[in-house]
XYZ file of C-alpha atoms in Angstrom:
603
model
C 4.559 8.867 -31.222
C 7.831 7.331 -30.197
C 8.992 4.182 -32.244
C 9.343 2.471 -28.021
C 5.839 3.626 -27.946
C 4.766 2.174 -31.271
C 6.140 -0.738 -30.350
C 5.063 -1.251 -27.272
C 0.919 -0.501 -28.028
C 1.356 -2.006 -31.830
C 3.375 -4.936 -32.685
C 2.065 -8.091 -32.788
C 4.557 -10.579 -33.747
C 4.888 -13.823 -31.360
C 7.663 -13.939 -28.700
C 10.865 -15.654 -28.701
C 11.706 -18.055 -25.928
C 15.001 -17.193 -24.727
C 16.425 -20.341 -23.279
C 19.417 -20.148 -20.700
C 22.468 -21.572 -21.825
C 24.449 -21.431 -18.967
C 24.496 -19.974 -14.998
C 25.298 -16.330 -14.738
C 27.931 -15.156 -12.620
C 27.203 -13.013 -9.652
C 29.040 -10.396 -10.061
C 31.398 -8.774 -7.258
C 32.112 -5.479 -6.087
C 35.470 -4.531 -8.439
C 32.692 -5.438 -11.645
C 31.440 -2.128 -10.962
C 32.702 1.891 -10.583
C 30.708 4.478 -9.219
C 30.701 7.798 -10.880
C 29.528 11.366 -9.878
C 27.671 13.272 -12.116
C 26.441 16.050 -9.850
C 28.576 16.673 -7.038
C 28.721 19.877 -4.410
C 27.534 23.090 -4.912
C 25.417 22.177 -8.186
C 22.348 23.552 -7.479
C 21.157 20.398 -5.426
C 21.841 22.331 -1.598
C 19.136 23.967 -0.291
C 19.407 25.148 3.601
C 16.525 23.117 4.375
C 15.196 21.016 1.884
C 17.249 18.832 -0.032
C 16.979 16.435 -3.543
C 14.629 13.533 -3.060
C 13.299 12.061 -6.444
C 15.064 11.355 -9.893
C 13.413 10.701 -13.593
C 15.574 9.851 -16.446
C 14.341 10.641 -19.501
C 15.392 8.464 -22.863
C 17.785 11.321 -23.740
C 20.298 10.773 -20.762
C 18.392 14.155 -18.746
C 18.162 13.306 -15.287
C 15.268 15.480 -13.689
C 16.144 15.861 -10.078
C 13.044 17.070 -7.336
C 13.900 19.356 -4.259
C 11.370 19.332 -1.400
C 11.675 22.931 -1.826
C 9.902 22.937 -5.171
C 12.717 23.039 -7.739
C 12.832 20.616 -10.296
C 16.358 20.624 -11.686
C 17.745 18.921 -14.579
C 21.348 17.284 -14.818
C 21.674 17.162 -18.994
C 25.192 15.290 -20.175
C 25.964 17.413 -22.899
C 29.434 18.459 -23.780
C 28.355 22.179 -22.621
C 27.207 20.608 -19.767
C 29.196 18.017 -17.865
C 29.055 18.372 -14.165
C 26.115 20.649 -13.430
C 22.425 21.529 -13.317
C 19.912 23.453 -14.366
C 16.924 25.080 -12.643
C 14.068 23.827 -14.800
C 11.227 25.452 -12.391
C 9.990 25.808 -8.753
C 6.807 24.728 -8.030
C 4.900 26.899 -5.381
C 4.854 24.369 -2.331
C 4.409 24.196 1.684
C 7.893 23.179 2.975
C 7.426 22.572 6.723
C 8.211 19.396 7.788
C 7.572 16.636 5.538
C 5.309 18.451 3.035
C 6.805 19.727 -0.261
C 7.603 18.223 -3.842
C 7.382 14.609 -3.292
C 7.866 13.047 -6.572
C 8.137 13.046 -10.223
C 7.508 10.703 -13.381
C 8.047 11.043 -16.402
C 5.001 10.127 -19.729
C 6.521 6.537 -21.395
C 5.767 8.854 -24.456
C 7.988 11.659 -23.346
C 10.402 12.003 -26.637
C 7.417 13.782 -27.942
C 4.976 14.948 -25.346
C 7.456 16.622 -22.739
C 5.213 15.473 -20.472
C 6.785 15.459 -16.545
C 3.978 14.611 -13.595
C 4.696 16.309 -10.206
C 3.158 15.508 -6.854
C 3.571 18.480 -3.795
C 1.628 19.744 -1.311
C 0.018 23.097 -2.354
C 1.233 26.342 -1.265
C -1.703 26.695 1.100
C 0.424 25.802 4.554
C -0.503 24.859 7.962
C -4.016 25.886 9.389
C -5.644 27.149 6.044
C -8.930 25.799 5.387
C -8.178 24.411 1.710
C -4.984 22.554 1.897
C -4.310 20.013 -0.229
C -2.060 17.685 -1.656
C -1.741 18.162 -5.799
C -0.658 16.228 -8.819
C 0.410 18.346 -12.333
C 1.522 17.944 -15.419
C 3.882 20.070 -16.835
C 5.149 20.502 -20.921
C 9.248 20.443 -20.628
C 11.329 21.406 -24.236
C 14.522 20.233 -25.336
C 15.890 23.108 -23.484
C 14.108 22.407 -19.785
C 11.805 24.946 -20.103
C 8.940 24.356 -18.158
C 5.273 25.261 -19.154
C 1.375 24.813 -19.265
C 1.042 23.463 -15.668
C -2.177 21.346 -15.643
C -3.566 19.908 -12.485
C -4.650 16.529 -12.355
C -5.438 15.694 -8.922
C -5.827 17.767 -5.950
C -7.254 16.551 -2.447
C -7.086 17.200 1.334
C -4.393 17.301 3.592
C -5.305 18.127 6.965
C -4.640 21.338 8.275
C -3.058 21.111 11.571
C -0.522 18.286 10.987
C 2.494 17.835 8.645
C 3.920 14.392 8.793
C 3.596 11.341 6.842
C 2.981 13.202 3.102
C 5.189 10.236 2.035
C 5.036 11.149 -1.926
C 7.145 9.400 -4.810
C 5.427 8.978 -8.633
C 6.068 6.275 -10.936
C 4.468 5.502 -14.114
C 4.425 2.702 -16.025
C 4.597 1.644 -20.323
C 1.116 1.635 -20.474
C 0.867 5.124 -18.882
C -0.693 4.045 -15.352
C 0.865 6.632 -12.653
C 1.815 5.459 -9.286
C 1.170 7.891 -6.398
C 2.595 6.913 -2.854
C 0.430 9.066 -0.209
C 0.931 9.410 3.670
C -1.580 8.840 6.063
C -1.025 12.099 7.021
C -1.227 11.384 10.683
C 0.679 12.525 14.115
C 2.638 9.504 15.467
C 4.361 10.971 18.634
C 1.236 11.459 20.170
C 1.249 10.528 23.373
C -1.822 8.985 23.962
C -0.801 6.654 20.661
C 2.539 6.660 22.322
C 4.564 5.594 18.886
C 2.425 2.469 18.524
C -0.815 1.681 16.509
C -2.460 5.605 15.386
C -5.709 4.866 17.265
C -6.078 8.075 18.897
C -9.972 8.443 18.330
C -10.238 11.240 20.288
C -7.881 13.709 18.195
C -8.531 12.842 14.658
C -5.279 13.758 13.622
C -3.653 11.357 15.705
C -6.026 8.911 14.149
C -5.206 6.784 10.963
C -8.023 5.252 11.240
C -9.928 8.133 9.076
C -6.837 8.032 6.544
C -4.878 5.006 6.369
C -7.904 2.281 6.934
C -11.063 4.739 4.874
C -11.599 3.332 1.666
C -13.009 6.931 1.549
C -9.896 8.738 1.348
C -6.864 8.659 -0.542
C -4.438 9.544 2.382
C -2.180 6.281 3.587
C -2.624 4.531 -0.093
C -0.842 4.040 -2.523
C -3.041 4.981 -5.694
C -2.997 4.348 -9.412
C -4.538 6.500 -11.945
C -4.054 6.809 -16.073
C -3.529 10.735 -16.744
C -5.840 11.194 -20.007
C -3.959 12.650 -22.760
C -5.540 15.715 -23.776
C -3.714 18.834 -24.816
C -1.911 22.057 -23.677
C -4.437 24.242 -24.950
C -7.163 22.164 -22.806
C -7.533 22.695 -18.933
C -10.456 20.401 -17.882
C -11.350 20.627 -14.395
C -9.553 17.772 -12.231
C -10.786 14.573 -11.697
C -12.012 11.099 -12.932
C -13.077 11.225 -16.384
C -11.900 14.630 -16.995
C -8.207 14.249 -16.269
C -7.900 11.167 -15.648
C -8.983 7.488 -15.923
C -8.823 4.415 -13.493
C -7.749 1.573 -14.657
C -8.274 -2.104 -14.575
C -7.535 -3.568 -11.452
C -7.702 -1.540 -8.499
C -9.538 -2.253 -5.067
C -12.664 -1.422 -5.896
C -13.240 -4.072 -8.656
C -12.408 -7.136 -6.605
C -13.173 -5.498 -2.082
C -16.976 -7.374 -3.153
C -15.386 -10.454 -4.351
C -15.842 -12.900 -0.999
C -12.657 -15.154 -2.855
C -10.961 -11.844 -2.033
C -12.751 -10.374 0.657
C -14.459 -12.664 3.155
C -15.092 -10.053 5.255
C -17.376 -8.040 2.559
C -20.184 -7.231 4.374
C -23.242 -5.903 2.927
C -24.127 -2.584 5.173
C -20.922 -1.481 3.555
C -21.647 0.541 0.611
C -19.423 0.295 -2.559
C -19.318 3.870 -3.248
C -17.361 4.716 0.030
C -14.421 2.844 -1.648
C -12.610 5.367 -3.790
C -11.758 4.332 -7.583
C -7.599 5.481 -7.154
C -7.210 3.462 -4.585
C -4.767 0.833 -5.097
C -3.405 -0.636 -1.550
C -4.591 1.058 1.752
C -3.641 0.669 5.436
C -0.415 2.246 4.878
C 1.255 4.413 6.994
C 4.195 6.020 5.403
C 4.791 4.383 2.089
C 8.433 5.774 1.132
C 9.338 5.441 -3.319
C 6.812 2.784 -5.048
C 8.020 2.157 -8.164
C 6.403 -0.236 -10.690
C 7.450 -2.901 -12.848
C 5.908 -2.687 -16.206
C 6.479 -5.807 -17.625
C 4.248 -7.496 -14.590
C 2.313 -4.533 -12.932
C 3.960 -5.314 -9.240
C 4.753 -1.877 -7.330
C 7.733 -2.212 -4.844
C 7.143 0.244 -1.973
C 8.988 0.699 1.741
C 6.661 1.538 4.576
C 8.172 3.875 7.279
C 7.448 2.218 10.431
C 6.353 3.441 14.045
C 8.861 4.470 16.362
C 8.372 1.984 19.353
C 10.926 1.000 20.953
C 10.038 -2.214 22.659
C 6.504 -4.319 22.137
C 3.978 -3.916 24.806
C 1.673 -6.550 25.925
C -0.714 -4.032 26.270
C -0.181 -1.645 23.577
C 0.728 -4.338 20.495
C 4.605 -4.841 18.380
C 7.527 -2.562 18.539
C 8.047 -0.334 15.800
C 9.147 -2.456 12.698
C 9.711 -0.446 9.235
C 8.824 -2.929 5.988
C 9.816 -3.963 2.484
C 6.467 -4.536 0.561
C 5.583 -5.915 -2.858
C 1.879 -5.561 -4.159
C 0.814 -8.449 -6.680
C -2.448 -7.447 -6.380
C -4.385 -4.524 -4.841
C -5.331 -5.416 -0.992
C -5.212 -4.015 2.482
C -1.973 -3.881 4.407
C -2.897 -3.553 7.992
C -2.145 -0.245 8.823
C -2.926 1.091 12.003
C -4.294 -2.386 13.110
C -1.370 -4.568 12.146
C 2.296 -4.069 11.232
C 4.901 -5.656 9.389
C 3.740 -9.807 9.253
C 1.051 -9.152 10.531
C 1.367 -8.631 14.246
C -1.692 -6.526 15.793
C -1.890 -4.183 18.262
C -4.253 -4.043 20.898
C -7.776 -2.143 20.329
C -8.653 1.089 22.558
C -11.257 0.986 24.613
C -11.203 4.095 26.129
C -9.337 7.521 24.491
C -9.526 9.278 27.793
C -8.309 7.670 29.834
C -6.459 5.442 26.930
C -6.862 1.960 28.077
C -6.786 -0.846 25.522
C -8.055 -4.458 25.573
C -7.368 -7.757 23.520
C -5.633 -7.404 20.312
C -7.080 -6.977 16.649
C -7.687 -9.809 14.091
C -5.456 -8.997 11.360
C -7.486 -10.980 9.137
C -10.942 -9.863 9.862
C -10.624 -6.033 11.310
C -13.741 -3.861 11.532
C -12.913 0.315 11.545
C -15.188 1.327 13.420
C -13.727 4.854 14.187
C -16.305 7.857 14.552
C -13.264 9.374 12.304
C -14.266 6.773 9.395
C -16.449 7.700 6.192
C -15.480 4.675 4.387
C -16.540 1.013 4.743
C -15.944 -0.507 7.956
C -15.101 -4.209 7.589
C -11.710 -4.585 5.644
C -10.239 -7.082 3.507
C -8.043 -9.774 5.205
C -4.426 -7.777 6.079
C -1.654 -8.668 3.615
C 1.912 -9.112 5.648
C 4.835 -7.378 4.446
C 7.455 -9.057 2.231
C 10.206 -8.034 4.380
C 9.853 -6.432 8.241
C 12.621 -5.624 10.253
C 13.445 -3.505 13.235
C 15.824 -2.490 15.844
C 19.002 -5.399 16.721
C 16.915 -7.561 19.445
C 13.510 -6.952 17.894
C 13.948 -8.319 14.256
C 11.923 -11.340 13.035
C 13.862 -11.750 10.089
C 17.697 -12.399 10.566
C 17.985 -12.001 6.812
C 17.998 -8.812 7.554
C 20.594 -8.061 10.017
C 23.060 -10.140 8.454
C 26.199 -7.877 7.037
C 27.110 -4.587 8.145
C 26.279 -0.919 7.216
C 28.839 0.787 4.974
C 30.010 2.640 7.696
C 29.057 3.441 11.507
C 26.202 0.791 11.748
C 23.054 1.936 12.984
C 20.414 -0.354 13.935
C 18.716 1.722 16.515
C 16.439 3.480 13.784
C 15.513 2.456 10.512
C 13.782 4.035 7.146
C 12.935 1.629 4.413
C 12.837 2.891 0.616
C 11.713 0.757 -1.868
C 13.401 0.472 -5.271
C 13.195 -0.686 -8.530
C 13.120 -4.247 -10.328
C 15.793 -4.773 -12.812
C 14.786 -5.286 -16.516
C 17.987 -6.402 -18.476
C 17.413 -5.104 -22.299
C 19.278 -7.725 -24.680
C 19.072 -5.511 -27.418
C 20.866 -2.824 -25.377
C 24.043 -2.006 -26.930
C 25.302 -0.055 -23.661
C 28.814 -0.322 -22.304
C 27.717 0.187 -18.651
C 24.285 -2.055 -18.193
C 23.534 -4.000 -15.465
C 24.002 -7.488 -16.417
C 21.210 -10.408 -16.839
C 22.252 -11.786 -13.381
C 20.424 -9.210 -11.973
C 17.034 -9.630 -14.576
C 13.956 -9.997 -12.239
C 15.546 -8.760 -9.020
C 14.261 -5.683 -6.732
C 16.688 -3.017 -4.991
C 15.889 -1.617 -2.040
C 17.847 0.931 0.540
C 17.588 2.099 4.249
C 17.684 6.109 4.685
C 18.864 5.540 8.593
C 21.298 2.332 7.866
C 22.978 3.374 4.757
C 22.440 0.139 3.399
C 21.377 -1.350 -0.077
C 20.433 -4.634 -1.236
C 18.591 -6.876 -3.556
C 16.041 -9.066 -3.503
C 15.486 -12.594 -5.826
C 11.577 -13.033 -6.108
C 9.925 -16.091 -7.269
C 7.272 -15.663 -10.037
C 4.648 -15.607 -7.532
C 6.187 -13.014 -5.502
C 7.513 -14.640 -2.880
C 11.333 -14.606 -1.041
C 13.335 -18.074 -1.443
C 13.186 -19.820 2.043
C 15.953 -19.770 4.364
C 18.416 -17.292 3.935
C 19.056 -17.270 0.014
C 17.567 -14.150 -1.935
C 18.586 -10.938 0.024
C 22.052 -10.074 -0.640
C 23.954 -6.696 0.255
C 24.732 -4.821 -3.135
C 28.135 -3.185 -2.222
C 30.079 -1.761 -5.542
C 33.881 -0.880 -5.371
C 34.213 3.034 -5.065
C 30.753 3.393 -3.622
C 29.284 6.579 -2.821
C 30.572 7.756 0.671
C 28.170 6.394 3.827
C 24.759 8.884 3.437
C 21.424 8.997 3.758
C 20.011 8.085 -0.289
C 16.814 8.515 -0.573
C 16.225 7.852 -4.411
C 17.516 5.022 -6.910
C 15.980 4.298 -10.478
C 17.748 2.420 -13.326
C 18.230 4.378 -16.470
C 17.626 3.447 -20.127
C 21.308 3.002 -20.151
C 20.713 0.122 -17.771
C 22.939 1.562 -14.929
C 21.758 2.009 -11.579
C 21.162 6.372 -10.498
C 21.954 7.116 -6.823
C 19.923 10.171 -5.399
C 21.743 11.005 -2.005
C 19.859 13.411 0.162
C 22.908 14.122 2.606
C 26.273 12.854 4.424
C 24.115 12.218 7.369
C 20.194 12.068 8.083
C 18.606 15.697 7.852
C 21.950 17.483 7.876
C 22.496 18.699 4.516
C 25.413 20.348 4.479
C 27.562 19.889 1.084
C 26.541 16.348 0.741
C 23.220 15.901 -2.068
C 24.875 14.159 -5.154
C 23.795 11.941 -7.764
C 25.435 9.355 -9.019
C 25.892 6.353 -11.345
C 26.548 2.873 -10.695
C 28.411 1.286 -13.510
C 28.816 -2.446 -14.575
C 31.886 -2.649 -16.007
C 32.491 -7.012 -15.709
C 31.842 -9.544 -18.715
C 28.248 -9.688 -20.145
C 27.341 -13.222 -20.910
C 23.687 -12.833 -22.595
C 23.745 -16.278 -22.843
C 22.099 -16.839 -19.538
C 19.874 -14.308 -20.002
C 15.968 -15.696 -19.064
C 13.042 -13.532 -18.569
C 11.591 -12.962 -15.080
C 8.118 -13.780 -15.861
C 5.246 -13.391 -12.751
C 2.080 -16.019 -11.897
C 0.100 -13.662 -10.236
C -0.861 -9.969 -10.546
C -2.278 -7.637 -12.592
C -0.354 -8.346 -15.898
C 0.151 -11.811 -15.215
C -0.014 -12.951 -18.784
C -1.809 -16.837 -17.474
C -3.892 -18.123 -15.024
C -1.970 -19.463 -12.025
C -4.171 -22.357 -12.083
C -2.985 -23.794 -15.112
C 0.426 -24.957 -15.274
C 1.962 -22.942 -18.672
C 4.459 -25.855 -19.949
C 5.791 -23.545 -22.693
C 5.482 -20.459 -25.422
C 3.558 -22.266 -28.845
C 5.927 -23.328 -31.858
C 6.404 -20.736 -34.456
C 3.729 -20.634 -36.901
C 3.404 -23.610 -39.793
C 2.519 -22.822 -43.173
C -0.970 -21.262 -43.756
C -1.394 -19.305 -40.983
C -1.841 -22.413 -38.268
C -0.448 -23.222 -34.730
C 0.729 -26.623 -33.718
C -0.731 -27.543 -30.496
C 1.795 -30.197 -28.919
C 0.346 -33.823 -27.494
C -0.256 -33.267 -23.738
C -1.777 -29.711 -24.541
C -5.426 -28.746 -23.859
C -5.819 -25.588 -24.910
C -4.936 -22.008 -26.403
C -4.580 -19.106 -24.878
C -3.899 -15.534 -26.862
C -3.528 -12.205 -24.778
C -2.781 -8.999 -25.720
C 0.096 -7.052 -24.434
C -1.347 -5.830 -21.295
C -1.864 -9.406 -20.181
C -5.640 -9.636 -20.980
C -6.915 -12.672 -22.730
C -8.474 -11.930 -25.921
C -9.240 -15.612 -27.308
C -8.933 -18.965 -26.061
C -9.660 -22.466 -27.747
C -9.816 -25.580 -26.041
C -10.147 -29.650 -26.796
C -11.631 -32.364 -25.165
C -8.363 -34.783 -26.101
C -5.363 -34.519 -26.047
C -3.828 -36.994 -27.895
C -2.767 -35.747 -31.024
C -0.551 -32.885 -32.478
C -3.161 -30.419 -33.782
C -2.634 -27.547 -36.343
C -4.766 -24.615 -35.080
C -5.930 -21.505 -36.734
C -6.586 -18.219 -35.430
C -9.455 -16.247 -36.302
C -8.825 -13.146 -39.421
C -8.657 -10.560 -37.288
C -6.738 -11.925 -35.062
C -3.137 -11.074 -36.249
C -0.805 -12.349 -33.216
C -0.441 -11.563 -29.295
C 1.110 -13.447 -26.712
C 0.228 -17.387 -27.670
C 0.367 -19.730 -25.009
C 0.133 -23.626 -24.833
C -1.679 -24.794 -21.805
C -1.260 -28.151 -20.228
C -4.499 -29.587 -18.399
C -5.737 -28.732 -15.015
């Protein structure tokens, strides 16, 4: 075990309240230089299938995925400066969209070489068993790959390739991340770019994918990989490879606080355990953050190019931030929420009035899971072509180059975590603690996002701001960025332009290279979610004083109660008292050594 690991799962000791001293700068584009690690004609061309995941290990080993199947590994050694090496090549379908996806790497990984890979199996188009798999590998110090273990392996439909989507992440507490396509055709023309309703075809339907609580296509799923050995090779699935964790959909789709609409002909089995969100259509890079359990995701929109009064929104593509697990619309509702219309009829298509975003019933002959959803969450960001966008946030600046509003391909990113105890030259700096990045594929854009602790975007136009470095990478399509444990920012760029490859894949690093004042350091802490470490109905006015003499607490005047959790966010004692009067020494029970002590005001 790691000493991070220990760490992380072990100690015990109360936090320290870092208190801003002053404002931090935002920094401007000459605070940072852009450097290229792996440049052309380093083993990242392929004539068809180019680079489109990273994972940086703790060692400085950046493990780059090709749709193609190779994983290859850019290791900054003196022996090796400027290139890559072939690690493997998974056996995988290339066509289209399908492929290796994604990558994570085990928290753990100093000691269990553990990389996770997500690809579509070898088996291609029209065979009767093809499926979409999830494997861990063993890597060595030297990138040797080895006992291949598969974790997760189901359907992908056998006459259609798009939407396979794909990206891992995984999280501290080892909780893997799997972004999944609804596997559906969009150009379709009876679906015409709009709303997948095609009943008729099923795989013009995302109705049996993206809406079935029955299916794991058009989700984005979350799963703890048990941790069993090489020598084992139990056969794949819940309980044998893996575990579900606490809080995914199927705890809480009963609850009528979070599902109204639960209706009791549905029948909790037909609501798969992995499922995290659903009613996605083409989620594009989810990527966690550990410290509060939100997953950052951007959903690849449909293609319409002008709203319909009879057909429902033009296409919009969406920035999306899940707090919680839920239902995101998909292929009822897009972006905030704006529905299409229903179809009456397949053949002839003709539609009628529009769906209730809030209260939709699937009642597709295609469905096998439950058929009245949750209420439909709205994105945290939509936006669209120039003309069409409901957010102007988001056509404010211009692209690096050539703007291109006339298509668009959101990617989510990652939340920055500034380390204070990082002694690295080229970190990001504590301005940037708590905020997401997120890219465009089509617009060659980046930017970042301020969130509030309840996962919300400041009103007006404050808290979306283009992120534009000095020196930066050359106008491309990027379709991968992760922070490292150096605290700089890795580019993935998939080409110089869209699906032409040509000499362009690269990877690079974004360096910060201004002042670092850690005096205005605070901690992003969230209100809601998964790991939220208090109720949001309580009002937390502060971390508890250090402990007094004897082992006791001082509970301030003003304060009602006690709250301990442990370091996953879960409460593990509480004490409470009637008034409030008084200061108050309090003692916590012998086996209880420490956690995360809170004071709580009253109600």
């Amino acid at each position: 075990m790691s000493t991070k690991y220990f760490l992380l799962v072990c100690t015990l000791c109360l936090p320290v309240l870092v208190a801003a001293q002053s404002t931090c700068r935002q920094p401007t584009g000459s605070d940072f230089r852009v450097v290229t690690l792996v440049g052309p004609n380093m083993g990242l061309q392929d004539p068809s299938k180019g680079p489109v995941h990273l994972a940086i290990a703790p060692d400085g080993r950046v493990f780059i995925a090709k749709m193609s199947g190779e994983i290859r590994v850019y290791n900054p050694t003196p022996n090796n400066p400027a290139n890559t090496q072939l690690g493997t090549t998974i056996p995988t379908f290339t066509q289209t969209e399908d492929g290796l996806l994604g990558i994570a790497l085990d928290p753990d990984f100093a000691n269990t070489g553990w990389l996770y890979a997500f690809y579509s199996d070898p088996c291609g188009r029209n065979c009767p068993n093809r499926a979409m798999e999830l494997a861990r590998f063993t890597v060595s110090s030297k990138n040797e790959f080895s006992a291949k273990k598969v974790l997760l392996r189901f359907p992908r439909a056998t006459d259609d390739t798009r939407h396979a989507a794909g990206g891992l992440d995984m999280d501290d507490d080892g909780v893997l991340v799997i972004a999944v396509g609804d596997n559906t055709d969009p150009t379709d023309n009876v679906n015409a770019r709009y709303g997948s309703l095609n009943i008729a075809r099923e795989a013009a339907d995302a109705q049996r994918t993206a809406s079935n609580t029955n299916d794991l296509r058009g989700k984005i799923l979350r799963i703890k990989p048990i941790r069993f050995a090489d020598g084992v090779s139990p056969t794949p699935g819940p309980g044998s490879t893996y575990d579900i964790p606490k809080g995914n959909l199927w705890e809480k789709i009963t609850d009528k606080n979070f599902n109204p609409n639960w209706n009791n002909s549905d029948n909790l089995d037909l609501v798969r355990k992995e499922i995290y969100t659903f009613g996605l259509r083409n989620p594009y890079r989810a990527r966690v953050d550990s410290k509060t359990g939100w997953i950052f995701w951007g959903n690849v929109g449909p293609d319409a190019a002008s709203h319909s009064a009879t057909r429902g929104p033009a296409g919009k593509d969406s920035w999306n931030l899940a707090t919680e697990p839920g239902f995101f619309g998909f292929p009822y509702c897009n972006g905030y929420n704006v529905p299409y219309n229903r179809m009456v009829t397949a053949d002839p298509p003709t539609y009628g009035a529009k769906f209730n975003c809030l209260a939709v019933i699937n009642e597709s002959p295609n469905n096998t899971g439950i058929k009245y959803m949750p209420p439909s969450k709205p994105a945290l960001v939509e936006y669209g072509r120039v003309g069409a966008n409901d957010d102007p946030r988001f056509n404010k600046g211009t692209n690096w180059a050539n703007p291109d509003n006339s298509n668009a391909t959101a990617i989510g990113g990652p939340m920055y975590r500034y380390d204070p105890t990082s002694t690295s030259a080229i970190r990001f700096p504590p301005y940037y603690e708590g905020k997401v990045f997120f890219f465009d594929w089509h617009r060659q854009i980046f930017r970042w996002i301020t969130l509030t602790s309840d996962g919300k975007i400041p009103a007006g136009t404050a808290g979306v701001e283009d992120f534009k470095p000095d020196g930066n990478p050359s106008p491309a399509a990027y379709v991968d960025a992760q922070f490292g444990p150096d605290g700089a920012l890795y580019l993935l760029k998939y080409s110089d332009r869209l699906y032409t490859l040509g000499a362009g894949p690269r990877l690079f690093r974004v360096e910060y290279k201004g002042p670092q004042d850690a005096a205005c350091y605070k901690p992003f802490e969230s209100t809601v979610g998964i790991k939220a470490r208090f109720e949001g109905r309580h009002e937390v006015r502060r971390l508890l004083e250090p402990k007094l003499s004897g082992g006791a607490y001082q509970l301030p005047a003003g304060y009602s109660s006690l709250v301990l959790y442990d370091l996953s966010g879960r409460q593990i004692w509480s004490y409470s008292r009637a008034s409030t009067d008084a200061v108050e020494s309090v003692r916590l029970p012998s086996h209880l050594v420490g956690g995360l002590l809170w004071a709580k005001a009253l109600p």
